[in-house]
PDB file of C-alpha atoms in Angstrom:
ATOM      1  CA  UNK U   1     -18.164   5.702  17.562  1.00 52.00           C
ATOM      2  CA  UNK U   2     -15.172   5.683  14.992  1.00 64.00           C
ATOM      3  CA  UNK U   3     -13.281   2.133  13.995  1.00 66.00           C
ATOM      4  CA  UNK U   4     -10.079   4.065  15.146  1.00 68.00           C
ATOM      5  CA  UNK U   5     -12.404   5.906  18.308  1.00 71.00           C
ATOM      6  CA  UNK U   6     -13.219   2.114  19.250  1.00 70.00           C
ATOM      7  CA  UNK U   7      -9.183   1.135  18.791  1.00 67.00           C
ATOM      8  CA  UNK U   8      -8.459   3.964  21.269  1.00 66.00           C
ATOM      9  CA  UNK U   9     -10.998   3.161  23.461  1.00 67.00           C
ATOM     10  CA  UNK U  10      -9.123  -0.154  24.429  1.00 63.00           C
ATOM     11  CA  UNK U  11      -5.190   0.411  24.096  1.00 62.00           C
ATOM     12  CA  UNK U  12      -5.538   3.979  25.894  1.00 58.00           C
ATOM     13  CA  UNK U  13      -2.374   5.694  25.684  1.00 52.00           C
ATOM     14  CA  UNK U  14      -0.131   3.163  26.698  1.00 49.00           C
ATOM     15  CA  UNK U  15       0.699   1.992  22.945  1.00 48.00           C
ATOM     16  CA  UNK U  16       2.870   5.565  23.288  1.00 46.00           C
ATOM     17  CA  UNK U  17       5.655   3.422  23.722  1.00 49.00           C
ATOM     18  CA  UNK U  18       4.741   0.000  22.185  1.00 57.00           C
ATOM     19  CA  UNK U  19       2.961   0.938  18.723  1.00 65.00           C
ATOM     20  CA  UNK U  20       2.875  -3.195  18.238  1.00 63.00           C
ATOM     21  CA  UNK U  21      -0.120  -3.392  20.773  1.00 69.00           C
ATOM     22  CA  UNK U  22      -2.124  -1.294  18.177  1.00 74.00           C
ATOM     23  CA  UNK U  23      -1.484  -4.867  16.011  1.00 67.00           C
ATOM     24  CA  UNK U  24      -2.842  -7.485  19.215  1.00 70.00           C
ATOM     25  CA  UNK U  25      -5.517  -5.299  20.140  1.00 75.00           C
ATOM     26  CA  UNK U  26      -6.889  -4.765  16.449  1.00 77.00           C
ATOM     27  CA  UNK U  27      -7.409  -8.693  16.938  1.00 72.00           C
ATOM     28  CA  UNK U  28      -9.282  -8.308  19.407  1.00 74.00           C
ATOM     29  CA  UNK U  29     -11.203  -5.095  19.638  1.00 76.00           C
ATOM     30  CA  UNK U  30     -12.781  -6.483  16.396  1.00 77.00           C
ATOM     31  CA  UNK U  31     -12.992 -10.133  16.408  1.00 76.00           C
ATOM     32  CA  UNK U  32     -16.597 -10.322  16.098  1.00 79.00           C
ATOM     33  CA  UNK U  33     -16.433  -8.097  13.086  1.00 79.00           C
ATOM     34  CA  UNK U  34     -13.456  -9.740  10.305  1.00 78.00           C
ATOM     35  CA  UNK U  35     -14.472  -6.673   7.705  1.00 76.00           C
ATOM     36  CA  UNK U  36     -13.981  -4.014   9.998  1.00 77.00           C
ATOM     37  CA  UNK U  37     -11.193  -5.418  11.194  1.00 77.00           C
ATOM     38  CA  UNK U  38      -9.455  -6.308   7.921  1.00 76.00           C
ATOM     39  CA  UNK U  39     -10.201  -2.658   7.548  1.00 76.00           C
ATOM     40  CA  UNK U  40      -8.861  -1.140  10.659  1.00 77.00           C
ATOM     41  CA  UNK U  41      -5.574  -3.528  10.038  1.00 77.00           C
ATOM     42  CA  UNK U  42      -4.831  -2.334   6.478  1.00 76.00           C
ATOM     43  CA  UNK U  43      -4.999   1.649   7.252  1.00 77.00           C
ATOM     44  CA  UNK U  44      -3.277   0.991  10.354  1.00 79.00           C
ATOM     45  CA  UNK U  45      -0.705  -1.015   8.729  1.00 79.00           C
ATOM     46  CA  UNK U  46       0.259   2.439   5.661  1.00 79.00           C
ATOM     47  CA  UNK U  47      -0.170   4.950   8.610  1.00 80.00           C
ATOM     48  CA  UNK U  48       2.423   3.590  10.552  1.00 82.00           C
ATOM     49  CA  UNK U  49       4.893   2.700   8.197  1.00 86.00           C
ATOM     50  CA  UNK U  50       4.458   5.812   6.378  1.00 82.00           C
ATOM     51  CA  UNK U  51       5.359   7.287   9.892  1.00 81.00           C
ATOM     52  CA  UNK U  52       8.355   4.793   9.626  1.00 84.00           C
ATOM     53  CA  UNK U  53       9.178   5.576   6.453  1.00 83.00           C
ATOM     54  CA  UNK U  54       9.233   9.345   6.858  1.00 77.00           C
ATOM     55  CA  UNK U  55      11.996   9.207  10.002  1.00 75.00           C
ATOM     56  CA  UNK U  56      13.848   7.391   7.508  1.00 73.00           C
ATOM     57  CA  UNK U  57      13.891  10.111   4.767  1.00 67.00           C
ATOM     58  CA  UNK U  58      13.652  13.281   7.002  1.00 67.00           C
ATOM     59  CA  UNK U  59      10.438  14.824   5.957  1.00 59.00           C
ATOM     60  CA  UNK U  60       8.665  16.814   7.961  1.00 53.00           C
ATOM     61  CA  UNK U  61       6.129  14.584  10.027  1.00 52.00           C
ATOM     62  CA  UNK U  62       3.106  17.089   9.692  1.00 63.00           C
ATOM     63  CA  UNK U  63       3.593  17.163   5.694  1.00 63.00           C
ATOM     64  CA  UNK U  64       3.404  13.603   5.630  1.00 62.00           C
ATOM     65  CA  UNK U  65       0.106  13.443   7.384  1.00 63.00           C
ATOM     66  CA  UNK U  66      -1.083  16.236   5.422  1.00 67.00           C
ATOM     67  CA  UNK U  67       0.186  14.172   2.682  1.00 64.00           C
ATOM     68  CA  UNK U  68      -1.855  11.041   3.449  1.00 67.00           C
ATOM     69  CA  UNK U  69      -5.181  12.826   4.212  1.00 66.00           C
ATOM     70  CA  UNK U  70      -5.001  14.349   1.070  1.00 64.00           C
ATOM     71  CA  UNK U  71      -4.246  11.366  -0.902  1.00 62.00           C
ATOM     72  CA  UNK U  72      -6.401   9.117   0.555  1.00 62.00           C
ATOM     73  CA  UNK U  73      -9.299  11.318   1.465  1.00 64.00           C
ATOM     74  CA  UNK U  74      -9.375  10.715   5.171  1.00 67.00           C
ATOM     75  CA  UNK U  75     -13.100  11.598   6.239  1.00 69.00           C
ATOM     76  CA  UNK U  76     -12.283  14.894   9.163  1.00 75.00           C
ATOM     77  CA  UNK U  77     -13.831  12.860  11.433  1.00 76.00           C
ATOM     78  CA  UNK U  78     -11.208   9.939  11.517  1.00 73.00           C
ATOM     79  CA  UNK U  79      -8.140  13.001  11.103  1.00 74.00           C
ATOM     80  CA  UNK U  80      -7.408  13.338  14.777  1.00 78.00           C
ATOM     81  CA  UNK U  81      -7.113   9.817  15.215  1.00 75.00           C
ATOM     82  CA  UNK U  82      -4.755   9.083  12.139  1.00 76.00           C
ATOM     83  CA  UNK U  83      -2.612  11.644  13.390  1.00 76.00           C
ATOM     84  CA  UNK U  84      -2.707  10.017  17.317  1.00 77.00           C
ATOM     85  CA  UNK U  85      -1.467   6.510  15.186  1.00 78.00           C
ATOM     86  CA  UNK U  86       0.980   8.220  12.905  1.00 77.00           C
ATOM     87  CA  UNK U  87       2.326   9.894  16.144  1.00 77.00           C
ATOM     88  CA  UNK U  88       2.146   6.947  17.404  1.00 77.00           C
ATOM     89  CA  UNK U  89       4.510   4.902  15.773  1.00 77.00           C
ATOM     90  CA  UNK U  90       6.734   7.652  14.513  1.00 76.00           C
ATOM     91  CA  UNK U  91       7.807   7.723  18.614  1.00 74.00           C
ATOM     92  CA  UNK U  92       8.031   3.865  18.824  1.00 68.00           C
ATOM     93  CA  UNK U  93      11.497   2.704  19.770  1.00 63.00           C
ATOM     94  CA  UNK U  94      11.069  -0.168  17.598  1.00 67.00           C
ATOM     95  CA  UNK U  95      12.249  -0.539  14.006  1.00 76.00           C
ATOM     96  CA  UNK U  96      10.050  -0.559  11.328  1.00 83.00           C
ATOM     97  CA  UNK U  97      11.467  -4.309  10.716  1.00 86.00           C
ATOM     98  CA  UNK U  98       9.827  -5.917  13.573  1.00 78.00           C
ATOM     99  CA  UNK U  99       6.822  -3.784  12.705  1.00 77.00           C
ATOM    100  CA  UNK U 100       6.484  -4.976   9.329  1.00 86.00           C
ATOM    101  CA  UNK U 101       6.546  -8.416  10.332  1.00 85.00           C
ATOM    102  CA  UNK U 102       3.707  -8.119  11.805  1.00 77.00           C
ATOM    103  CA  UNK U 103       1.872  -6.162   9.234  1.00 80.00           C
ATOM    104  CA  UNK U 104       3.072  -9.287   6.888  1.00 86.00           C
ATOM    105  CA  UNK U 105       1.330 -11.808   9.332  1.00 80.00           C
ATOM    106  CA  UNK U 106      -2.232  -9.536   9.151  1.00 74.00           C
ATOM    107  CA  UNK U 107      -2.158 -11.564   5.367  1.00 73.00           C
ATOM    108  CA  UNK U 108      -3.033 -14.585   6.614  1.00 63.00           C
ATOM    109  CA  UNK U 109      -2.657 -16.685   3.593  1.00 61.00           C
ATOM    110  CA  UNK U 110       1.180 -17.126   4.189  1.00 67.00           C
ATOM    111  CA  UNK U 111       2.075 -17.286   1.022  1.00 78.00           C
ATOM    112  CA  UNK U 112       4.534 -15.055  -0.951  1.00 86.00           C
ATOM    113  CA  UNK U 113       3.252 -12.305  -3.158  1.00 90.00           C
ATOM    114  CA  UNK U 114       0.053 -11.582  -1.266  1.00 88.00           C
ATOM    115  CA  UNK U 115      -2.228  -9.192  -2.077  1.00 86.00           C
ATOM    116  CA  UNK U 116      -2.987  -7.519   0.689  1.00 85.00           C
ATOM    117  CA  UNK U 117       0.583  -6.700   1.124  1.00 89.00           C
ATOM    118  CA  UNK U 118       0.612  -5.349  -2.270  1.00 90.00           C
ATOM    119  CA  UNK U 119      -2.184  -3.065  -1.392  1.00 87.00           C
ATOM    120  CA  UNK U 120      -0.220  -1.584   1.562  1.00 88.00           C
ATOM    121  CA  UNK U 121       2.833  -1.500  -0.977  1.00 92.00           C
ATOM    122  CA  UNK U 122       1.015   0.486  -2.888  1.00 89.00           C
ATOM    123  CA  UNK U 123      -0.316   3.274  -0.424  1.00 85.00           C
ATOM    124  CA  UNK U 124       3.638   3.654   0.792  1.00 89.00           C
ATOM    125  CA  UNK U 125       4.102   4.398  -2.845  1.00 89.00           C
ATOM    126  CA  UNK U 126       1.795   6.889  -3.259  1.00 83.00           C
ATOM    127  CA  UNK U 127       2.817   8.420   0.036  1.00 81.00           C
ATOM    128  CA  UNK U 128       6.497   8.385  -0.955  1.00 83.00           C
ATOM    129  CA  UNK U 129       5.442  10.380  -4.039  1.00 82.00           C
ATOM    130  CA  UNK U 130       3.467  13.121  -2.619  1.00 75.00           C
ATOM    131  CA  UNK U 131       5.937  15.494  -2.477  1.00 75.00           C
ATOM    132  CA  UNK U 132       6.622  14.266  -6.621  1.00 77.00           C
ATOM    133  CA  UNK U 133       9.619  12.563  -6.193  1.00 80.00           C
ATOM    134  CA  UNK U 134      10.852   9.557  -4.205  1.00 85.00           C
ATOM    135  CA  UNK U 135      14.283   9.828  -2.328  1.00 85.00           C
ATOM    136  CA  UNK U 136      16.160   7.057  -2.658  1.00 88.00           C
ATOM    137  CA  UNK U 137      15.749   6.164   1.283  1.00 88.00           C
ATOM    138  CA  UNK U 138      12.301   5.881   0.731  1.00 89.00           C
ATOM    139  CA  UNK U 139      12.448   3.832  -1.907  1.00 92.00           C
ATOM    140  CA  UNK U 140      15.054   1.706  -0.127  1.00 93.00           C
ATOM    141  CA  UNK U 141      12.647   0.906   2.672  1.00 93.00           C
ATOM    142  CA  UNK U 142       9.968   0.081   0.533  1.00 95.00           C
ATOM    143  CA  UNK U 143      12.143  -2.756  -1.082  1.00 96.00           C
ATOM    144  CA  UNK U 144      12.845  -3.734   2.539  1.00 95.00           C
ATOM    145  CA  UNK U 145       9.379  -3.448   3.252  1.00 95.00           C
ATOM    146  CA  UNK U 146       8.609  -6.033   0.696  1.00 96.00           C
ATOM    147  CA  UNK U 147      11.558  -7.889   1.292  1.00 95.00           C
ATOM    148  CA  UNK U 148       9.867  -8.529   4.602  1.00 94.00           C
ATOM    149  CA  UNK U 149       6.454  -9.273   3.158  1.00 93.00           C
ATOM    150  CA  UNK U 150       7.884 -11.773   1.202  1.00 94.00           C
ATOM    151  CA  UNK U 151       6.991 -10.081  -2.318  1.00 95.00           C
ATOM    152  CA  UNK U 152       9.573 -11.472  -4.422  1.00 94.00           C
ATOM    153  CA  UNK U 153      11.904  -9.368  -7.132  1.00 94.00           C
ATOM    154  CA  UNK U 154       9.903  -9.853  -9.666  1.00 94.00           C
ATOM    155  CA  UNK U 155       6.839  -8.933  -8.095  1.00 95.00           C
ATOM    156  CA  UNK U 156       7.862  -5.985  -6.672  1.00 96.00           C
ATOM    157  CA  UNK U 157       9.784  -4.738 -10.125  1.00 95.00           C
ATOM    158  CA  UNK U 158       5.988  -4.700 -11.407  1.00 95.00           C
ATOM    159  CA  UNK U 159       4.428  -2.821  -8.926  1.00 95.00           C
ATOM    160  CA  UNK U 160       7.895  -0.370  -8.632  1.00 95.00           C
ATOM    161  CA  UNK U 161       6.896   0.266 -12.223  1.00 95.00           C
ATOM    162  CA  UNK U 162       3.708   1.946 -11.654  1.00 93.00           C
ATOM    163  CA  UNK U 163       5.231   4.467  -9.530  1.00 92.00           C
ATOM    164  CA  UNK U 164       9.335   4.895 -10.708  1.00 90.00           C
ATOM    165  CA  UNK U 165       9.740   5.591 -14.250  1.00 87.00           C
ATOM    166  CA  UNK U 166      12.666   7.847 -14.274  1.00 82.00           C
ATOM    167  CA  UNK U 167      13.426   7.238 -17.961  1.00 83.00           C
ATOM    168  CA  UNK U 168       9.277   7.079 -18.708  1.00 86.00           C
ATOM    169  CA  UNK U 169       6.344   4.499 -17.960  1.00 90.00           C
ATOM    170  CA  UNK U 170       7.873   1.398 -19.635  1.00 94.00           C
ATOM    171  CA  UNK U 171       4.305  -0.497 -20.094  1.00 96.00           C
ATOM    172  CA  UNK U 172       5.894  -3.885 -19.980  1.00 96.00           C
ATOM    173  CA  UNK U 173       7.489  -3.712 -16.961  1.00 96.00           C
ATOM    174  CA  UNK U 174       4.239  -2.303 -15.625  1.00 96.00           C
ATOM    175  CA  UNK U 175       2.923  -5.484 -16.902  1.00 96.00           C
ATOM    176  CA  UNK U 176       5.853  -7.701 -15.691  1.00 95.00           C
ATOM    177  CA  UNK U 177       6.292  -9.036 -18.903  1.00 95.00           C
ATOM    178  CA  UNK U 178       8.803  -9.293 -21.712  1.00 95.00           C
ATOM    179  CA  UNK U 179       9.130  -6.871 -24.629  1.00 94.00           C
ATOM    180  CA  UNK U 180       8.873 -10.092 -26.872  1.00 94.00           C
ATOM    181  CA  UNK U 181       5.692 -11.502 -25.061  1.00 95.00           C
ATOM    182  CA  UNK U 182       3.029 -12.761 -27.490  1.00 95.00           C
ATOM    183  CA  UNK U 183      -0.057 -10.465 -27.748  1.00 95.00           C
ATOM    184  CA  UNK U 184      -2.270 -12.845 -26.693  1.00 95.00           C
ATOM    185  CA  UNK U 185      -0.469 -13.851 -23.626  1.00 96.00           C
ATOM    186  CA  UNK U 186      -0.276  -9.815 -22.656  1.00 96.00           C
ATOM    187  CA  UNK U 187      -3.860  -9.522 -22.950  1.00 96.00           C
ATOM    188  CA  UNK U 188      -4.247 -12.897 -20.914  1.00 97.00           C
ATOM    189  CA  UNK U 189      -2.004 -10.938 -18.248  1.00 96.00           C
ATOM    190  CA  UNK U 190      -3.531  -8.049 -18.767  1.00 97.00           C
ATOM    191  CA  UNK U 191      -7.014  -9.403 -17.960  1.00 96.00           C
ATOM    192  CA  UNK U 192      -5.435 -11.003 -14.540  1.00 96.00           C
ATOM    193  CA  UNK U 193      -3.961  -7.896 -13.420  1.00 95.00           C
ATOM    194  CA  UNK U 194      -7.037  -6.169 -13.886  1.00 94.00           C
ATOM    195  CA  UNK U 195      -9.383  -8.110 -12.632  1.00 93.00           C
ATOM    196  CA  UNK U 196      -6.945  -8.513  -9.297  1.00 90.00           C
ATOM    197  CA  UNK U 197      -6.854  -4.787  -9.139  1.00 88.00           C
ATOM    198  CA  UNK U 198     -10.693  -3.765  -9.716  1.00 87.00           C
ATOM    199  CA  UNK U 199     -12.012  -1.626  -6.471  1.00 84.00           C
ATOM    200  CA  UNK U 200     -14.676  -4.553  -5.504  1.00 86.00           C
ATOM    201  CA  UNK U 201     -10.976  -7.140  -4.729  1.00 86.00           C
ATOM    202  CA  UNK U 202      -9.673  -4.708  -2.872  1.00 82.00           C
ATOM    203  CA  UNK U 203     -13.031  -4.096  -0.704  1.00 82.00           C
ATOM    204  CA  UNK U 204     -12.882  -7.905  -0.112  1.00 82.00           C
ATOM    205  CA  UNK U 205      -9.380  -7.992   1.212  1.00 80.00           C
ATOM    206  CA  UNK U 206     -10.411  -5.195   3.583  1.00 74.00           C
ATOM    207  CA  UNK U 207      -8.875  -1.857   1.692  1.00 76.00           C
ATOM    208  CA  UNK U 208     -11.123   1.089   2.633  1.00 74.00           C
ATOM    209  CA  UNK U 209     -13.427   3.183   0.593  1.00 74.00           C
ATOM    210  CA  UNK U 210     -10.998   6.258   1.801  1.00 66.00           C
ATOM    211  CA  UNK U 211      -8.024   4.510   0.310  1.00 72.00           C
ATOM    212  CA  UNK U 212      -9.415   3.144  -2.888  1.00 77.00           C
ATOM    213  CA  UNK U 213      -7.417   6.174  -4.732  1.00 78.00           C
ATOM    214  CA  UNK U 214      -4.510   2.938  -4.597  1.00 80.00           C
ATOM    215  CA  UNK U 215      -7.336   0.899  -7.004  1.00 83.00           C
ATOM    216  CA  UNK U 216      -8.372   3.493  -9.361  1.00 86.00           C
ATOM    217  CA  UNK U 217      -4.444   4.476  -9.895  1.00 87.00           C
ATOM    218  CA  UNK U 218      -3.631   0.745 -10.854  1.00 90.00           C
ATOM    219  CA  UNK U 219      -6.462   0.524 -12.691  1.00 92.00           C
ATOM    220  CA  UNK U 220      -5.323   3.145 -15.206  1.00 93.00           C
ATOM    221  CA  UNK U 221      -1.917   2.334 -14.842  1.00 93.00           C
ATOM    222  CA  UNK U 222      -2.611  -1.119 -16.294  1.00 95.00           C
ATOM    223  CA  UNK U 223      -5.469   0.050 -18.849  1.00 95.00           C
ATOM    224  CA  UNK U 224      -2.717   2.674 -19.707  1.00 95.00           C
ATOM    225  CA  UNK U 225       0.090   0.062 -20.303  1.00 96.00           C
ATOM    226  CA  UNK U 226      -1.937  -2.328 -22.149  1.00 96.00           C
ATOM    227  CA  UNK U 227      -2.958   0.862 -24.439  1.00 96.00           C
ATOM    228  CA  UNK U 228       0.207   1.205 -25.581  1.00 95.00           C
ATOM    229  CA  UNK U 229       1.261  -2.041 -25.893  1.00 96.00           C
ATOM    230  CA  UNK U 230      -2.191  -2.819 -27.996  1.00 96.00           C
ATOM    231  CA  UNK U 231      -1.361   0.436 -30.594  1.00 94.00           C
ATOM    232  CA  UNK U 232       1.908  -0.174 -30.841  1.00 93.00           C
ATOM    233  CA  UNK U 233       1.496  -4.085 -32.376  1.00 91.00           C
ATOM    234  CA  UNK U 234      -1.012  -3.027 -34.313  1.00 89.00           C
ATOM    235  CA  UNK U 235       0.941  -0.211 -36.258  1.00 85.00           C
ATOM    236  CA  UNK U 236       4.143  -3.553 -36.114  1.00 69.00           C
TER     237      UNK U 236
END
């Protein structure tokens, strides 16, 4: 049986019209098993409020889901039951505020700027972007999103950089640096970022092998930044 078969098996349909028990019974359908359920929680946590995010901009509800299987790979066996969730909460009466709350308190650490959060920041972006541009109501509730996540301005500037670049990839900002940043302290940051966003972290905080598209992306967003940034001192 399926991670998402197993959810099902337990909330039955009455989460039709309270997606929120999807988030208490995740805590308990897998407490004996913290991967699987650190798993379960993050694609739970990007299908929903990519179904929140798309009654915000108007798309379509069946492109979106076609959308997210085809950018994160969904295995055909698990389809049915990401479109039963995205259904899910798209017909919740409850705002995608009190929903993200408690997406922000599946972190656990507490603390501002965490990962995980970044993770699901990141799959909203690439959702967002499927269609190759993001409206501006989609990008407005992603920076309410992480306004709710507690991923501060600066923060979220950097990872808004890897994914809006109307005016091209600035490769500082994709940093979060300064243009006037010493070399040495860009490769130091560099380094940090990179070694935060390799495939293996994101396993250990729970991201799925379906949705590791978010790593590899970041990962050449950053090599590609620091690239630039590396040729362009040396030909200073």
């Amino acid at each position: 049986m399926s991670m998402f078969s197993s959810l099902f098996d337990t909330i039955g349909e009455t989460a039709s019209t309270a997606f929120s028990g999807v988030v208490e019974a995740i805590r308990t359908v897998f407490a004996g098993d913290p991967e699987t359920r650190r798993k379960v929680a993050f694609s739970v946590a990007v299908i929903a409020l990519s179904a929140k995010m798309a009654k915000a901009d108007g798309i379509v509800a069946p492109e979106e889901v076609r959308a997210f299987q085809e950018i994160f790979a969904i295995p055909q066996a698990e389809a049915g039951n990401v479109s039963r969730l995205y259904n899910l909460a798209k017909q919740d009466v409850a705002g995608y505020e009190a929903y993200a709350e408690r997406v922000a308190g599946m972190c656990g650490s507490g603390h501002a700027n965490c990962a995980m959060l970044e993770d699901v920041l990141d799959g909203l972006f690439h959702i967002a972007k499927a269609d190759g541009v993001i409206h501006h109501k989609e990008l407005e509730f992603i920076a309410n999103v992480a306004d709710i996540f507690n991923i501060d301005e600066a923060y979220f500037d950097r990872i808004m950089a890897r994914h809006v670049h109307p005016d091209g990839i600035n490769p500082y900002a994709v940093l979060g640096l300064a243009e006037t940043t010493p070399f040495d302290e860009v490769k130091k940051r560099y380094r940090a970022l990179a070694s935060e966003s390799h495939p293996d972290r994101l396993r250990a905080r729970g991201v799925p092998e379906e949705f590791l598209t978010i790593a590899n992306d970041r990962m050449a967003a950053l090599n590609d930044a620091f690239a630039v940034i590396e040729k362009d001192r040396a030909a200073a």
